[in-house]
Amino acid sequence: MVQKEYAGKVIELDDNGYFTNPDQWTKEMAKEMAKENGEELTDKHFEVLEFIRKKIKSGESLTIRSIGKSGITDIKGFYKLFPGAPLKKATLYAGVSKPSSCV
Amino acid sequence: MKKLLILGAGTGGTIMANKMRKVLERDEWEITIIDQFKTHYYQPGFLFIPFGFYTKQDVIKSKSDFIPIGVNFIQSKIDKVDGDNNKVILQDGEVLNYDFLVISTGVRIVPEETPGLKDKLWHKNVFDFYTIEGAMALAEFFKTWKGGELVLNIADNPIKCPVAPLEFVMFADAFFIDRGIRDKVNITFVTPMEGAFTKPRASKVLGGMLKEKNINVVPDFYLESVDNDKKVIRSYDEKEVPFDCLVTIPVHMGDSMVKRSGLGDDMNFVLTDKFHLNSTKFDNIFVIGDSANLPTSKAGSVVHFASEVVTENLMCAIEGRPLTAKFDGHSNCYIETGHGMGALIDFNYDTEPLPGSFPFPGIGPFGLLKETRMNHYGKLMFRWMYWHILLKGKEMPIPSEMYMAGKEV
Ligand SMILES: Cc1cc2nc3c(=O)[nH]c(=O)nc-3n(C[C@H](O)[C@H](O)[C@H](O)COP(=O)(O)OP(=O)(O)OC[C@H]3O[C@@H](n4cnc5c(N)ncnc54)[C@H](O)[C@@H]3O)c2cc1C
């Protein structure tokens, strides 16, 4: 467990840098996290992040495919929004735990 | 007469029919089970077919052999569930009423989700082994194959039996060594995950086994399409892996019946309470097996453990008591590693697979997360247990809750 300051608040993170308590999350924090990677978040990014938070809250499993079916963006678009490993990055910015979509 | 309906007579449905017939009074309860097919497939056996260890005859039996006396079997495709009115509608329009319902319609592979997958090379150079047809076509292909790039790709998660793809490549390694052409076969394991398996400690150990066997791993590869002309698979971020023989684990989805019934998520997995195993929408609908959207493996062992919870909770619901049984996500999988050796993993919602040994009354212990000959026998024994004990809903010598004895934390 590590602690880090985002948007003036001390946040508990797990060993991979993911929020341990999603309720601590704010949009400002997401912006700061993205900035650390030299990225700027747009409204489209936030639509995706909100979708992820809603899914996780309801206990549903989250996959890249379910984001592709969300109507917000297709999978290609998701890769463009969060280049590299989109699901890992998007869940990180969304303040939820690391996806374990696969069991 | 009150009515219990069971949708799907695969592993889960068959077990539930056997268990519930034992506990429900015959003069009060009518039990009916519905499936579109007559034949029961032992799906774990599909893994052995491409390598000629099993034939079709080894993995099929008639479904009716496992459905107990006093349970009606209807062979029909199910159109949908009307949960508001406690009705199930069959494909020909027939309507069945129920007091309680069990959904056990499983999941299936959907190669159509990926452009180019089910195209001109399908079952020529591109194979699945999650269906009997795919497994048999691959067995034919391997008989005369001279070698080249053998690529196994997992299109997406979740999949049935997440260890099966790993077993496949380890079997392939052993198989081509025995055939004397391992030096002509380059084996590559291409996965959307970060490593060989989903859970960190198991991933490390299993990844090590792959390395020892000279099997390449391409992680973080999320399949977009298959190019049949260039013979490459392509990811969404435009990485390419060439193949001569592609073994695919296509995208998995629940049956479209779930969607038509409004009971599922966007992959047609049934929305299920992960502890009580009932539908989150209707209290008189229970869910067992692969069709549920639970965060645990889609595996026969999970179905077995869950069946005890569903039986107890169904009885609670029928008698109007609060649901007392709670599922912990227990999963227990033998992993074939080739050359007559095997490994075993055991985990649940909260505990990842750990090394150590697994106490198995009367027979064990089995080594956890390591290769032993005993584990290989465990897997072979599983087929016998499946037909003779598991499907019939008899007691298995393993309790449904996971325990920590023997595990190295
Ligand atoms: C290659 C492979 C290897 C595996 N290895 C292992 C292993 O080693 N260990 C292990 O524990 N598990 C293993 N499994 C997984 C195991 O087979 C499944 O988890 C288990 O069979 C799931 O049971 P189920 O009842 O949920 O679904 P199923 O057994 O698939 O049954 C679903 C049934 O529902 C019927 N159905 C669906 N929709 C409809 C409809 N609309 N109308 C009528 N009928 C319908 C189908 O015809 C089917 O009979 C493996 C699976 C595969 C494919």
Coordinates of C-alpha atoms and ligand atoms in Angstrom, one line a residue:
Chain A
M1 CA 0.0 0.0 0.0
V2 CA 1.3 3.5 -0.9
Q3 CA -0.1 7.0 -0.4
K4 CA 0.0 9.7 -2.9
E5 CA -1.4 13.2 -3.2
Y6 CA -3.8 14.1 -6.0
A7 CA -5.8 17.3 -6.2
G8 CA -4.7 18.2 -2.7
K9 CA -5.9 15.0 -1.1
V10 CA -3.9 12.0 0.2
I11 CA -5.1 8.8 -1.6
E12 CA -4.4 5.2 -0.8
L13 CA -3.1 3.3 -3.8
D14 CA -2.3 -0.4 -4.2
D15 CA 1.1 -1.8 -5.3
N16 CA 0.2 -1.1 -8.9
G17 CA -0.8 2.5 -8.3
Y18 CA -4.5 1.8 -8.5
F19 CA -7.1 3.5 -6.1
T20 CA -8.1 1.2 -3.2
N21 CA -11.2 3.2 -2.6
P22 CA -13.0 4.4 -5.8
D23 CA -15.1 6.9 -3.7
Q24 CA -12.1 9.1 -3.2
W25 CA -11.9 9.8 -6.9
T26 CA -12.6 13.1 -8.5
K27 CA -12.2 14.3 -12.1
E28 CA -9.4 16.6 -11.0
M29 CA -7.4 13.6 -9.8
A30 CA -7.9 11.9 -13.1
K31 CA -6.6 14.9 -14.9
E32 CA -3.5 15.0 -12.7
M33 CA -2.8 11.3 -13.2
A34 CA -3.0 11.7 -17.0
K35 CA -0.7 14.7 -16.8
E36 CA 1.9 12.5 -15.2
N37 CA 1.9 10.6 -18.5
G38 CA 1.9 13.8 -20.5
E39 CA -1.7 13.2 -21.5
E40 CA -4.7 15.6 -21.6
L41 CA -8.2 14.3 -20.9
T42 CA -11.1 15.4 -23.0
D43 CA -14.9 15.0 -22.5
K44 CA -14.8 11.8 -24.5
H45 CA -12.2 10.4 -22.1
F46 CA -14.4 11.3 -19.1
E47 CA -17.4 9.6 -20.8
V48 CA -15.4 6.4 -20.9
L49 CA -14.1 6.8 -17.3
E50 CA -17.7 7.3 -16.0
F51 CA -18.8 4.2 -17.9
I52 CA -16.1 2.2 -16.3
R53 CA -16.9 3.5 -12.9
K54 CA -20.6 2.6 -13.3
K55 CA -19.8 -0.9 -14.5
I56 CA -17.4 -1.6 -11.7
K57 CA -19.8 -0.2 -9.1
S58 CA -22.6 -2.6 -10.2
G59 CA -20.1 -5.5 -9.9
E60 CA -20.2 -6.3 -13.6
S61 CA -17.1 -7.6 -15.3
L62 CA -15.3 -5.1 -17.6
T63 CA -13.6 -5.9 -20.8
I64 CA -12.3 -3.9 -23.7
R65 CA -15.2 -5.5 -25.7
S66 CA -17.8 -4.2 -23.3
I67 CA -16.3 -0.7 -23.7
G68 CA -16.5 -1.2 -27.5
K69 CA -20.2 -2.0 -27.1
S70 CA -20.9 1.0 -24.8
G71 CA -21.9 3.3 -27.7
I72 CA -19.3 5.9 -26.5
T73 CA -16.5 4.7 -28.7
D74 CA -15.5 1.6 -30.6
I75 CA -12.4 -0.5 -29.7
K76 CA -10.2 1.2 -32.2
G77 CA -11.3 4.6 -30.8
F78 CA -10.6 3.3 -27.2
Y79 CA -7.0 2.4 -28.2
K80 CA -6.6 5.9 -29.6
L81 CA -8.0 7.6 -26.5
F82 CA -5.8 5.5 -24.1
P83 CA -2.8 4.4 -26.2
G84 CA -0.7 1.4 -25.2
A85 CA -2.7 -0.8 -22.8
P86 CA -6.1 1.0 -22.9
L87 CA -7.9 -1.0 -20.2
K88 CA -5.1 -0.8 -17.7
K89 CA -4.7 2.9 -18.3
A90 CA -8.4 3.8 -18.3
T91 CA -9.1 1.9 -15.1
L92 CA -6.2 3.6 -13.5
Y93 CA -7.5 7.1 -14.4
A94 CA -11.0 6.0 -13.4
G95 CA -9.9 5.4 -9.9
V96 CA -11.0 1.8 -9.7
S97 CA -9.0 -1.4 -9.1
K98 CA -6.9 -3.0 -11.8
P99 CA -9.1 -5.1 -14.1
S100 CA -9.2 -8.8 -13.4
S101 CA -11.6 -9.4 -16.3
C102 CA -10.0 -12.7 -16.7
V103 CA -10.4 -15.5 -14.1
Chain B
M1 CA -48.4 -29.4 -8.9
K2 CA -45.7 -26.8 -8.5
K3 CA -43.1 -26.5 -11.3
L4 CA -39.3 -26.3 -11.4
L5 CA -37.9 -25.6 -14.9
I6 CA -34.2 -26.1 -15.8
L7 CA -32.9 -24.4 -18.9
G8 CA -30.0 -26.3 -20.5
A9 CA -29.0 -29.9 -19.8
G10 CA -25.2 -29.5 -19.9
T11 CA -23.0 -29.9 -16.8
G12 CA -24.9 -27.6 -14.5
G13 CA -28.5 -28.3 -15.6
T14 CA -27.9 -32.1 -15.3
I15 CA -26.4 -31.8 -11.9
M16 CA -29.3 -29.6 -10.7
A17 CA -31.9 -32.0 -12.1
N18 CA -30.4 -34.9 -10.1
K19 CA -29.9 -32.9 -6.9
M20 CA -33.4 -31.3 -6.9
R21 CA -35.2 -34.5 -7.8
K22 CA -33.7 -36.0 -4.6
V23 CA -34.9 -33.2 -2.3
L24 CA -38.3 -32.1 -3.8
E25 CA -41.4 -34.2 -3.0
R26 CA -42.5 -36.1 -6.1
D27 CA -46.2 -35.6 -5.5
E28 CA -45.7 -31.8 -5.1
W29 CA -43.1 -30.9 -7.6
E30 CA -42.8 -31.5 -11.3
I31 CA -39.3 -31.0 -12.7
T32 CA -38.6 -30.4 -16.4
I33 CA -35.3 -29.8 -18.1
I34 CA -35.0 -28.4 -21.6
D35 CA -32.1 -28.6 -24.1
Q36 CA -31.8 -28.2 -27.8
F37 CA -29.5 -31.2 -28.2
K38 CA -29.7 -34.9 -27.4
T39 CA -25.9 -35.4 -27.0
H40 CA -23.9 -34.6 -23.9
Y41 CA -20.3 -33.6 -24.6
Y42 CA -17.6 -34.0 -22.1
Q43 CA -16.0 -30.7 -23.0
P44 CA -12.7 -31.0 -21.1
G45 CA -12.1 -34.0 -23.4
F46 CA -12.0 -31.7 -26.4
L47 CA -8.4 -30.7 -25.5
F48 CA -7.2 -34.3 -26.0
I49 CA -8.7 -34.8 -29.4
P50 CA -6.3 -32.8 -31.6
F51 CA -3.5 -34.9 -30.3
G52 CA -5.2 -38.2 -30.9
F53 CA -5.5 -39.1 -27.2
Y54 CA -9.3 -39.2 -27.3
T55 CA -11.7 -39.8 -30.2
K56 CA -15.2 -38.5 -30.5
Q57 CA -16.6 -41.6 -28.9
D58 CA -14.6 -40.9 -25.7
V59 CA -16.4 -37.6 -25.1
I60 CA -20.1 -38.2 -26.0
K61 CA -23.0 -39.8 -24.3
S62 CA -26.7 -39.5 -24.5
K63 CA -28.1 -36.7 -22.3
S64 CA -31.0 -38.8 -21.3
D65 CA -28.7 -41.3 -19.6
F66 CA -28.0 -38.7 -16.9
I67 CA -31.4 -37.3 -16.4
P68 CA -33.1 -39.1 -13.4
I69 CA -36.4 -40.9 -13.5
G70 CA -39.1 -38.4 -12.5
V71 CA -37.7 -35.5 -14.5
N72 CA -39.2 -34.6 -17.9
F73 CA -36.8 -33.9 -20.7
I74 CA -37.9 -31.7 -23.6
Q75 CA -35.7 -31.4 -26.6
S76 CA -36.3 -27.9 -28.0
K77 CA -34.6 -24.6 -28.5
I78 CA -35.5 -22.1 -25.8
D79 CA -36.7 -18.8 -27.2
K80 CA -36.9 -16.7 -24.1
V81 CA -37.9 -16.3 -20.4
D82 CA -40.7 -14.0 -19.5
G83 CA -39.7 -13.3 -15.9
D84 CA -42.6 -11.0 -15.1
N85 CA -45.1 -13.7 -15.8
N86 CA -43.0 -16.8 -14.8
K87 CA -43.1 -18.3 -18.2
V88 CA -40.6 -19.8 -20.6
I89 CA -41.3 -19.7 -24.4
L90 CA -39.9 -22.4 -26.6
Q91 CA -38.9 -21.9 -30.2
D92 CA -42.1 -23.5 -31.6
G93 CA -44.2 -21.1 -29.5
E94 CA -45.0 -23.6 -26.7
V95 CA -45.3 -21.8 -23.3
L96 CA -44.2 -23.4 -20.0
N97 CA -45.1 -22.0 -16.6
Y98 CA -42.8 -22.2 -13.6
D99 CA -42.7 -21.5 -9.9
F100 CA -38.9 -21.6 -9.9
L101 CA -36.4 -21.5 -12.7
V102 CA -32.7 -22.5 -13.1
I103 CA -30.7 -21.1 -15.9
S104 CA -27.8 -23.2 -17.1
T105 CA -27.5 -22.4 -20.8
G106 CA -23.7 -22.1 -20.7
V107 CA -21.6 -20.0 -23.0
R108 CA -20.5 -20.6 -26.6
I109 CA -17.7 -19.4 -28.9
V110 CA -18.6 -16.6 -31.3
P111 CA -15.9 -16.5 -34.0
E112 CA -18.2 -14.2 -36.0
E113 CA -17.3 -11.4 -33.5
T114 CA -13.8 -11.2 -35.1
P115 CA -13.5 -10.1 -38.8
G116 CA -11.7 -12.8 -40.9
L117 CA -11.7 -15.5 -38.2
K118 CA -14.4 -17.7 -39.7
D119 CA -13.3 -17.1 -43.3
K120 CA -11.8 -19.2 -46.1
L121 CA -9.1 -20.7 -43.9
W122 CA -11.6 -21.8 -41.2
H123 CA -10.9 -25.5 -40.3
K124 CA -8.2 -25.5 -43.0
N125 CA -5.5 -23.5 -41.3
V126 CA -7.5 -21.8 -38.6
F127 CA -9.0 -24.1 -35.9
D128 CA -10.8 -23.9 -32.6
F129 CA -10.8 -26.8 -30.2
Y130 CA -13.7 -25.6 -28.0
T131 CA -16.2 -27.5 -30.3
I132 CA -16.2 -31.1 -31.3
E133 CA -16.0 -30.1 -35.0
G134 CA -13.0 -27.8 -34.5
A135 CA -11.1 -30.4 -32.3
M136 CA -11.7 -33.1 -34.9
A137 CA -10.7 -30.9 -37.9
L138 CA -7.5 -30.0 -36.0
A139 CA -6.7 -33.7 -35.3
E140 CA -6.9 -34.4 -39.1
F141 CA -4.7 -31.4 -39.8
F142 CA -2.0 -32.4 -37.3
K143 CA -1.8 -36.0 -38.8
T144 CA 0.0 -34.7 -41.8
W145 CA 1.4 -31.3 -40.8
K146 CA 5.1 -30.9 -41.5
G147 CA 5.6 -27.9 -39.2
G148 CA 5.8 -24.1 -39.3
E149 CA 4.3 -21.3 -37.2
L150 CA 1.8 -22.7 -34.7
V151 CA 0.0 -19.8 -33.0
L152 CA -2.5 -20.1 -30.2
N153 CA -4.5 -16.9 -29.7
I154 CA -7.0 -16.0 -27.0
A155 CA -9.3 -13.4 -28.6
D156 CA -10.8 -12.1 -25.4
N157 CA -11.7 -13.0 -21.8
P158 CA -13.6 -14.5 -20.1
I159 CA -13.2 -17.9 -21.7
K160 CA -14.2 -21.4 -20.5
C161 CA -11.5 -23.2 -18.6
P162 CA -8.8 -20.5 -18.8
V163 CA -6.1 -23.1 -18.4
A164 CA -7.0 -25.0 -21.5
P165 CA -5.1 -22.8 -23.9
L166 CA -2.0 -23.2 -21.8
E167 CA -2.5 -27.0 -21.7
F168 CA -2.9 -26.9 -25.4
V169 CA 0.5 -25.4 -26.1
M170 CA 2.2 -27.6 -23.6
F171 CA 0.6 -30.7 -25.2
A172 CA 1.7 -29.4 -28.6
D173 CA 5.3 -29.2 -27.4
A174 CA 5.2 -32.8 -26.1
F175 CA 3.3 -34.0 -29.2
F176 CA 5.8 -32.6 -31.7
I177 CA 8.8 -33.8 -29.7
D178 CA 7.3 -37.3 -29.9
R179 CA 6.8 -36.9 -33.6
G180 CA 10.4 -35.8 -34.0
I181 CA 9.6 -32.4 -35.6
R182 CA 9.7 -30.0 -32.7
D183 CA 12.6 -28.2 -34.3
K184 CA 10.3 -27.4 -37.3
V185 CA 7.4 -26.2 -35.2
N186 CA 7.6 -22.7 -33.6
I187 CA 5.0 -22.4 -30.9
T188 CA 3.7 -19.0 -29.9
F189 CA 1.1 -18.2 -27.2
V190 CA -0.6 -14.9 -28.0
T191 CA -2.8 -13.5 -25.2
P192 CA -4.6 -10.2 -24.3
M193 CA -3.4 -10.7 -20.8
E194 CA -0.1 -9.4 -19.3
G195 CA 1.3 -12.9 -19.0
A196 CA 0.6 -16.6 -19.2
F197 CA -2.3 -16.7 -16.8
T198 CA -4.8 -14.3 -15.1
K199 CA -3.6 -14.5 -11.5
P200 CA -0.1 -13.2 -10.6
R201 CA 1.5 -16.1 -8.8
A202 CA 0.1 -18.7 -11.1
S203 CA 1.1 -16.6 -14.1
K204 CA 4.7 -16.5 -12.9
V205 CA 5.0 -20.3 -12.4
L206 CA 3.1 -21.2 -15.6
G207 CA 5.1 -18.6 -17.6
G208 CA 8.2 -20.3 -16.3
M209 CA 7.0 -23.6 -17.6
L210 CA 6.3 -22.2 -21.0
K211 CA 9.8 -20.7 -21.2
E212 CA 11.4 -24.0 -20.2
K213 CA 9.4 -25.7 -23.0
N214 CA 10.6 -23.1 -25.5
I215 CA 7.1 -21.7 -26.1
N216 CA 7.1 -18.0 -27.0
V217 CA 4.6 -15.7 -25.3
V218 CA 3.2 -12.5 -26.9
P219 CA 1.3 -10.6 -24.1
D220 CA -1.1 -7.6 -24.3
F221 CA -2.3 -8.6 -27.8
Y222 CA -5.9 -7.8 -28.3
L223 CA -7.2 -9.4 -31.5
E224 CA -8.9 -7.2 -34.0
S225 CA -8.9 -9.4 -37.2
V226 CA -7.4 -12.3 -39.1
D227 CA -5.9 -11.6 -42.5
N228 CA -6.5 -14.8 -44.5
D229 CA -4.3 -13.7 -47.5
K230 CA -1.2 -12.7 -45.5
K231 CA -1.9 -15.3 -42.8
V232 CA -1.4 -13.0 -39.9
I233 CA -3.4 -12.1 -36.9
R234 CA -3.7 -8.4 -36.2
S235 CA -4.3 -6.5 -32.9
Y236 CA -6.2 -3.2 -32.4
D237 CA -2.9 -1.4 -32.0
E238 CA -1.7 -2.9 -35.3
K239 CA 0.7 -5.6 -34.1
E240 CA 0.9 -8.6 -36.4
V241 CA 1.8 -12.3 -35.7
P242 CA 2.2 -14.6 -38.7
F243 CA 0.8 -18.2 -38.6
D244 CA 0.8 -21.4 -40.6
C245 CA -1.6 -23.0 -38.2
L246 CA -3.8 -20.7 -36.0
V247 CA -5.5 -22.2 -33.0
T248 CA -8.1 -19.7 -31.8
I249 CA -10.0 -19.4 -28.6
P250 CA -12.7 -17.1 -30.0
V251 CA -14.8 -14.5 -28.1
H252 CA -17.2 -16.2 -25.7
M253 CA -20.8 -15.1 -25.2
G254 CA -23.9 -16.4 -23.4
D255 CA -26.8 -17.8 -25.5
S256 CA -28.9 -15.2 -27.3
M257 CA -31.9 -16.5 -25.3
V258 CA -30.4 -14.5 -22.4
K259 CA -30.5 -11.3 -24.4
R260 CA -34.1 -11.9 -25.6
S261 CA -35.1 -12.4 -22.0
G262 CA -33.5 -9.2 -20.8
L263 CA -31.6 -11.0 -18.1
G264 CA -28.0 -10.4 -19.2
D265 CA -25.1 -8.0 -19.8
D266 CA -23.7 -6.9 -23.1
M267 CA -22.0 -10.3 -23.6
N268 CA -25.3 -12.2 -22.8
F269 CA -24.0 -13.4 -19.5
V270 CA -26.8 -13.6 -16.9
L271 CA -26.6 -10.9 -14.3
T272 CA -26.2 -13.0 -11.1
D273 CA -25.7 -12.3 -7.4
K274 CA -22.2 -13.6 -6.9
F275 CA -22.8 -14.9 -3.4
H276 CA -26.4 -16.3 -3.5
L277 CA -26.4 -17.3 -7.2
N278 CA -29.8 -16.0 -8.1
S279 CA -30.7 -13.5 -10.8
T280 CA -30.3 -9.9 -9.8
K281 CA -33.7 -9.3 -11.5
F282 CA -36.0 -12.1 -10.2
D283 CA -35.8 -13.8 -6.9
N284 CA -37.3 -17.1 -8.2
I285 CA -34.6 -17.5 -11.0
F286 CA -31.3 -19.1 -10.1
V287 CA -28.2 -19.3 -12.3
I288 CA -25.6 -22.0 -12.4
G289 CA -22.5 -22.6 -14.5
D290 CA -20.8 -20.7 -17.3
S291 CA -23.8 -18.6 -18.2
A292 CA -23.5 -16.5 -14.9
N293 CA -21.5 -13.3 -15.0
L294 CA -19.5 -14.3 -11.9
P295 CA -15.9 -13.2 -11.4
T296 CA -14.6 -16.7 -11.2
S297 CA -13.5 -19.3 -13.8
K298 CA -16.0 -20.8 -16.2
A299 CA -15.2 -24.4 -15.4
G300 CA -16.9 -27.7 -14.5
S301 CA -15.3 -27.7 -11.1
V302 CA -16.9 -24.3 -10.3
V303 CA -20.3 -25.7 -11.5
H304 CA -19.9 -28.5 -9.1
F305 CA -19.1 -26.3 -6.1
A306 CA -21.9 -23.9 -7.1
S307 CA -24.5 -26.7 -7.3
E308 CA -24.4 -27.2 -3.6
V309 CA -25.0 -23.5 -3.0
V310 CA -27.8 -23.3 -5.6
T311 CA -29.5 -26.4 -4.1
E312 CA -29.5 -25.0 -0.6
N313 CA -30.7 -21.6 -1.6
L314 CA -33.4 -22.9 -3.9
M315 CA -34.8 -24.9 -1.0
C316 CA -34.6 -21.7 1.2
A317 CA -36.5 -19.7 -1.5
I318 CA -39.1 -22.5 -2.0
E319 CA -39.7 -22.6 1.8
G320 CA -39.8 -18.8 2.1
R321 CA -36.7 -18.6 4.3
P322 CA -33.7 -16.2 3.8
L323 CA -31.0 -17.6 1.5
T324 CA -28.4 -19.2 3.8
A325 CA -25.7 -20.5 1.4
K326 CA -23.0 -18.3 0.1
F327 CA -20.7 -19.0 -2.8
D328 CA -17.0 -18.2 -2.5
G329 CA -16.1 -18.6 -6.2
H330 CA -14.1 -21.8 -5.5
S331 CA -12.3 -23.1 -8.6
N332 CA -10.0 -26.1 -8.9
C333 CA -8.3 -27.0 -12.1
Y334 CA -5.9 -29.7 -13.2
I335 CA -3.5 -28.5 -15.8
E336 CA -2.0 -30.9 -18.3
T337 CA 1.7 -30.0 -18.9
G338 CA 2.6 -32.8 -21.4
H339 CA 4.6 -36.0 -21.2
G340 CA 2.2 -37.5 -18.6
M341 CA 2.7 -34.7 -16.1
G342 CA 0.2 -32.2 -14.7
A343 CA -0.2 -29.3 -12.3
L344 CA -3.2 -28.3 -10.1
I345 CA -4.5 -24.8 -9.1
D346 CA -7.1 -24.1 -6.5
F347 CA -8.5 -20.6 -5.8
N348 CA -11.6 -18.5 -5.1
Y349 CA -12.9 -14.9 -5.3
D350 CA -10.4 -13.7 -2.7
T351 CA -7.4 -16.1 -2.8
E352 CA -5.3 -16.4 -5.8
P353 CA -3.8 -19.8 -6.7
L354 CA -0.9 -20.6 -4.3
P355 CA 1.8 -23.2 -4.3
G356 CA 1.8 -26.1 -1.8
S357 CA -0.2 -29.3 -1.9
F358 CA -3.9 -30.1 -2.1
P359 CA -5.2 -32.7 0.3
F360 CA -7.5 -35.1 -1.5
P361 CA -9.0 -37.6 0.9
G362 CA -8.1 -41.2 0.0
I363 CA -6.0 -40.4 -3.1
G364 CA -4.0 -37.2 -2.8
P365 CA -2.2 -35.1 -2.0
F366 CA -1.8 -33.3 -5.4
G367 CA 1.0 -30.8 -5.8
L368 CA -0.3 -27.3 -6.3
L369 CA 1.2 -25.2 -9.0
K370 CA 3.9 -27.8 -9.8
E371 CA 4.3 -30.5 -12.4
T372 CA 3.7 -34.0 -11.0
R373 CA 2.6 -37.3 -12.5
M374 CA -0.2 -37.5 -9.9
N375 CA -1.8 -34.4 -11.2
H376 CA -1.9 -35.8 -14.7
Y377 CA -3.7 -38.9 -13.3
G378 CA -6.0 -36.5 -11.5
K379 CA -7.1 -35.0 -14.8
L380 CA -7.7 -38.4 -16.4
M381 CA -9.6 -39.5 -13.4
F382 CA -11.8 -36.4 -13.8
R383 CA -13.4 -37.8 -16.9
W384 CA -14.6 -40.9 -15.0
M385 CA -15.7 -38.8 -12.0
Y386 CA -17.6 -36.4 -14.4
W387 CA -19.8 -39.1 -16.0
H388 CA -20.2 -41.3 -12.9
I389 CA -20.3 -38.9 -9.9
L390 CA -20.5 -35.3 -10.9
L391 CA -23.4 -35.3 -13.4
K392 CA -25.4 -37.5 -11.2
G393 CA -25.2 -35.0 -8.4
K394 CA -23.5 -37.4 -6.0
E395 CA -21.1 -36.4 -3.3
M396 CA -17.6 -35.6 -4.6
P397 CA -14.7 -36.1 -2.2
I398 CA -13.9 -32.3 -2.2
P399 CA -15.9 -29.8 -0.2
S400 CA -17.4 -26.8 -2.0
E401 CA -15.7 -24.2 0.1
M402 CA -12.0 -23.7 -0.5
Y403 CA -9.7 -24.4 2.4
M404 CA -6.2 -23.2 3.1
A405 CA -4.7 -26.5 4.4
G406 CA -1.6 -27.4 2.5
K407 CA -1.3 -24.0 0.8
E408 CA 2.0 -22.0 1.1
V409 CA 0.9 -18.4 1.7
Ligands
LIG1 C1 -11.8 -27.3 -24.3 C2 -12.4 -27.2 -23.0 C3 -11.7 -27.8 -21.9 C4 -12.3 -27.7 -20.6 N1 -11.6 -28.2 -19.6 C5 -12.1 -28.2 -18.3 C6 -11.4 -28.8 -17.2 O1 -10.3 -29.4 -17.4 N2 -11.9 -28.7 -16.0 C7 -13.1 -28.1 -15.8 O2 -13.6 -28.1 -14.6 N3 -13.8 -27.6 -16.8 C8 -13.3 -27.6 -18.0 N4 -14.1 -27.0 -19.1 C9 -15.3 -26.2 -18.8 C10 -16.6 -27.0 -18.6 O3 -16.8 -27.9 -19.7 C11 -17.7 -26.1 -18.5 O4 -17.4 -25.1 -17.5 C12 -19.0 -26.7 -18.1 O5 -19.4 -27.7 -19.0 C13 -20.1 -25.7 -18.0 O6 -21.4 -26.2 -17.7 P1 -22.7 -25.4 -18.0 O7 -23.8 -26.3 -17.5 O8 -22.6 -24.0 -17.5 O9 -22.8 -25.3 -19.6 P2 -22.8 -26.5 -20.7 O10 -22.4 -27.7 -20.1 O11 -22.1 -25.9 -21.9 O12 -24.4 -26.6 -21.0 C14 -25.2 -25.7 -21.6 C15 -26.4 -26.4 -22.3 O13 -27.4 -25.4 -22.6 C16 -27.9 -25.7 -23.8 N5 -28.5 -24.5 -24.4 C17 -28.0 -23.3 -24.5 N6 -28.8 -22.4 -25.0 C18 -29.9 -23.1 -25.3 C19 -31.2 -22.7 -25.9 N7 -31.4 -21.4 -26.3 N8 -32.1 -23.6 -26.0 C20 -31.9 -24.9 -25.6 N9 -30.7 -25.3 -25.1 C21 -29.8 -24.4 -24.9 C22 -26.8 -26.2 -24.6 O14 -27.2 -27.0 -25.7 C23 -26.0 -27.0 -23.6 O15 -26.3 -28.4 -23.6 C24 -13.6 -27.1 -20.4 C25 -14.3 -26.6 -21.5 C26 -13.7 -26.7 -22.8 C27 -14.5 -26.1 -23.9

